[in-house]
Amino acid sequence: MTTTHPARSTPVTTIHTSTAPFSGPVRPGRSTLTPLDSSEIRLTGGYWAEKQRLNADVVLRHCEDWMERIGWTGNFDRAASHQAGWVHAGIEFVDSEVYKLLEGMAWELGRSHDADLSSRYDQLVYRVASAQDDDGYLHTSFGRPWQPARYSNLEWGHELYSFGHLLQAAVAAERTGIESALVDVARRLADHLWVEFGPDGRVAVCGHPEIEVALVEFGRALDEPRYVELARLFVERRGRGLLAPIEYGQEYFQDDVPVREAEVLRGHAVRALYLAAGALDVAVETGDDELADAVRRQWEATVARRTYVTGGMGSHHQDEAYGADFELPPDRAYSETCAGIASNMLSWRLLLQDGDPRYADLIERTLFNNVMASPREDGRAFFYTNTLHQRTDGVAPDEDELNARALSSLRAPWFEVSCCPTNVARTLASVESTFATKTPAGLQVHQYGEFDVDTTLSDGTPIALSVRSDYPYDGAVRITWRDDTRREVDLDLRIPSWAGSARIEAPGQTPSVRDGRSTTVRGRFAAGDVVTVDLPMQARWSLPDPRIDAVRGQVAVQRGPLVLALESTDLPDGDVNDVVVDTSVEPVTTERGATVEVSRLAAATADWPYGEPGDATGPLGAVTLVPYATWANRGPSTMRVWLPVARVEG
Ligand SMILES: [Zn+2]
């Protein structure tokens, strides 16, 4: 067979429109809160703008370069060539990383209209599109004579999981106004799935959920009810033992209990969370309140009993899974970055439905302390797992080598299973989409930082305001109206649960905090009016529920939304393992972290680690705690979030 390798210079028409409003990643058919269009909210500075710029300038390119170098993008060229017997690079589901990169590029492109990025994006889309089969199927690991047959390994092959990420990338293209060939590629693929797995197709599910949440959103974006119906079928089929038994049990892929009957999230954390997000989407689009209530119930139970103080989820390394209730060992925390991202996908969907600030609270906690712990400060290496206690100095991985999934004790540039870096990329590219929403009555601010909102309410009332703060380091938030609202509107402000209280000032009123969670400032605002929120940023102790045995007798320190950590880098010598903290002296808040008084334990019982506990000796005085998410940016260290409390004399 002759090679039909596509010429790389083949043009793909990409038209960037900048005038029409376009949506973000999630656009429910009905919801209590309406998400803002991607053109209606813009980061202007501070923490998040800096991270988003790092993503645009470094992370996207980093992912692109790695996947080019190790042949993952080249898989699409080889597939398009139709040459027999070509060797696939990487594990079965590396296509999905290219799709997540495309999604991140699309969100960035919708904002920046950068010519170089546009050209790179178009080339990549063209290469993907060239690999699509005539019937719409598109996968580089399955279906050729020398490869496993299509859908022959639904337990581990992740075919539909990969397709889901392609659909989400197409949603980003559609919603940002990029006229991308990817939308048509995704439509042909989704139509293929309808034939293959729809009402007249095979009764099966993918081992790794993701297709559900993607099909619903693609159906919303294209106004195609068949895609929502297919997602519904996948959700309903789950939990009925359709997947072959594996050593971890059926709960590993949530095939043990039907979604609407489950009480808590369990099994592989990323799978469980993607499935729950998709199930809620299905429930919303089909008016299935029982299913929606099941997802709410699972979120409640999981947050109450299976979540780390960082918002991280998953405490088993072997199967990347949730542990039992309160089984949250800090030194064995898996807390995969993707699970944090998936948790926020779920919380965001619940927030849109219910408007409950608790969902925004968890998004804040998880973003600052789990998701943002992943990228190194230079954007060129990532944590896959996010331990809360590093017992031995981390070993820096080779910057030029592929790293095993979770073995790195420090951030690694790329992994054999590299789901987390591309997930960080697409998350950062659209992170502001969860910061504010609107209702006919007004605007809701869920997250603080530096951003501008320019939107109109359903009756045309203009809402134009600027949010300014040095959040998450400073709790003073200043909101300035830039236009007259012409009528009375509500400005709802989340008061983070960690804050306890807040001081709010607004023109002509003193708003109070409702349920300790939010406040409403109501008024007809004029250009120049200012509303301020002051959140207390004093460092504070955080005590674990005694049922979390692994950290009983220990405390963590939080400062505003940030969980802090002790790193050996900040000790005069030695590691963090025998350090105890004196809780009779309050932590002292610093510019970015805190200091606490610590001592080292006596080593008198060194020959046997049981019996009478040793007294604290060797006071080290005040030591610095840093934001957990920044740990290991200064090189190898030992680190701990939970600090054992020193025994009190007498
Ligand atoms: Zn991951």
PDB file of N, CA and C and ligand atoms in Angstrom, residues 97 100 161 270 274 320 334 336-339 341 383-385 405 417-421 423, ligand 1:
ATOM      1  N   GLU A  97      -3.959  11.928  25.850  1.00  0.00           N
ATOM      2  CA  GLU A  97      -3.111  13.059  26.272  1.00  0.00           C
ATOM      3  C   GLU A  97      -3.040  14.117  25.171  1.00  0.00           C
ATOM      4  N   LYS A 100      -6.305  16.023  25.472  1.00  0.00           N
ATOM      5  CA  LYS A 100      -6.348  16.983  26.579  1.00  0.00           C
ATOM      6  C   LYS A 100      -5.484  18.203  26.268  1.00  0.00           C
ATOM      7  N   TYR A 161     -12.717   6.039  26.992  1.00  0.00           N
ATOM      8  CA  TYR A 161     -12.104   7.091  27.810  1.00  0.00           C
ATOM      9  C   TYR A 161     -11.363   8.078  26.902  1.00  0.00           C
ATOM     10  N   VAL A 270     -10.209   8.578  40.214  1.00  0.00           N
ATOM     11  CA  VAL A 270     -10.482   9.386  39.022  1.00  0.00           C
ATOM     12  C   VAL A 270     -11.698   8.835  38.285  1.00  0.00           C
ATOM     13  N   TYR A 274     -15.113  11.039  37.627  1.00  0.00           N
ATOM     14  CA  TYR A 274     -15.573  11.313  36.255  1.00  0.00           C
ATOM     15  C   TYR A 274     -16.980  10.736  36.063  1.00  0.00           C
ATOM     16  N   GLU A 320      -4.963   2.909  42.995  1.00  0.00           N
ATOM     17  CA  GLU A 320      -5.249   4.347  42.852  1.00  0.00           C
ATOM     18  C   GLU A 320      -6.652   4.678  43.368  1.00  0.00           C
ATOM     19  N   TYR A 334      -2.361   8.945  47.985  1.00  0.00           N
ATOM     20  CA  TYR A 334      -2.180   8.874  46.535  1.00  0.00           C
ATOM     21  C   TYR A 334      -2.570  10.237  45.958  1.00  0.00           C
ATOM     22  N   GLU A 336      -4.093  11.599  43.577  1.00  0.00           N
ATOM     23  CA  GLU A 336      -3.662  11.878  42.208  1.00  0.00           C
ATOM     24  C   GLU A 336      -4.162  13.247  41.757  1.00  0.00           C
ATOM     25  N   THR A 337      -3.299  13.954  41.073  1.00  0.00           N
ATOM     26  CA  THR A 337      -3.665  15.278  40.572  1.00  0.00           C
ATOM     27  C   THR A 337      -4.958  15.212  39.756  1.00  0.00           C
ATOM     28  N   CYS A 338      -5.094  14.183  38.934  1.00  0.00           N
ATOM     29  CA  CYS A 338      -6.310  14.037  38.112  1.00  0.00           C
ATOM     30  C   CYS A 338      -7.555  13.865  38.984  1.00  0.00           C
ATOM     31  N   ALA A 339      -7.407  13.231  40.150  1.00  0.00           N
ATOM     32  CA  ALA A 339      -8.568  13.058  41.026  1.00  0.00           C
ATOM     33  C   ALA A 339      -9.006  14.415  41.571  1.00  0.00           C
ATOM     34  N   ILE A 341      -8.648  17.254  40.016  1.00  0.00           N
ATOM     35  CA  ILE A 341      -9.289  17.929  38.876  1.00  0.00           C
ATOM     36  C   ILE A 341     -10.694  17.369  38.662  1.00  0.00           C
ATOM     37  N   PHE A 383       3.872  16.639  39.811  1.00  0.00           N
ATOM     38  CA  PHE A 383       3.537  15.524  40.681  1.00  0.00           C
ATOM     39  C   PHE A 383       2.346  14.797  40.088  1.00  0.00           C
ATOM     40  N   TYR A 384       2.421  13.483  40.098  1.00  0.00           N
ATOM     41  CA  TYR A 384       1.291  12.636  39.707  1.00  0.00           C
ATOM     42  C   TYR A 384       0.495  12.329  40.971  1.00  0.00           C
ATOM     43  N   THR A 385       1.206  11.772  41.979  1.00  0.00           N
ATOM     44  CA  THR A 385       0.602  11.586  43.291  1.00  0.00           C
ATOM     45  C   THR A 385       1.025  12.766  44.163  1.00  0.00           C
ATOM     46  N   ARG A 405       4.744   5.809  36.493  1.00  0.00           N
ATOM     47  CA  ARG A 405       3.536   6.524  36.891  1.00  0.00           C
ATOM     48  C   ARG A 405       3.642   7.337  38.173  1.00  0.00           C
ATOM     49  N   VAL A 417       2.411   6.869  32.084  1.00  0.00           N
ATOM     50  CA  VAL A 417       0.992   7.244  32.081  1.00  0.00           C
ATOM     51  C   VAL A 417       0.974   8.714  32.471  1.00  0.00           C
ATOM     52  N   SER A 418       0.762   9.583  31.505  1.00  0.00           N
ATOM     53  CA  SER A 418       0.990  11.015  31.776  1.00  0.00           C
ATOM     54  C   SER A 418      -0.305  11.809  31.771  1.00  0.00           C
ATOM     55  N   CYS A 419      -1.297  11.260  32.461  1.00  0.00           N
ATOM     56  CA  CYS A 419      -2.614  11.909  32.490  1.00  0.00           C
ATOM     57  C   CYS A 419      -2.591  13.252  33.206  1.00  0.00           C
ATOM     58  N   CYS A 420      -1.735  13.373  34.239  1.00  0.00           N
ATOM     59  CA  CYS A 420      -1.818  14.564  35.083  1.00  0.00           C
ATOM     60  C   CYS A 420      -1.323  15.850  34.410  1.00  0.00           C
ATOM     61  N   PRO A 421      -0.152  15.851  33.748  1.00  0.00           N
ATOM     62  CA  PRO A 421       0.294  17.124  33.161  1.00  0.00           C
ATOM     63  C   PRO A 421      -0.697  17.722  32.166  1.00  0.00           C
ATOM     64  N   ASN A 423      -3.854  17.182  32.069  1.00  0.00           N
ATOM     65  CA  ASN A 423      -5.059  17.575  32.808  1.00  0.00           C
ATOM     66  C   ASN A 423      -4.855  18.930  33.486  1.00  0.00           C
TER      67      ASN A 423
HETATM   68 ZN    ZN B   1      -3.449  11.689  36.422  1.00  0.00          ZN
END
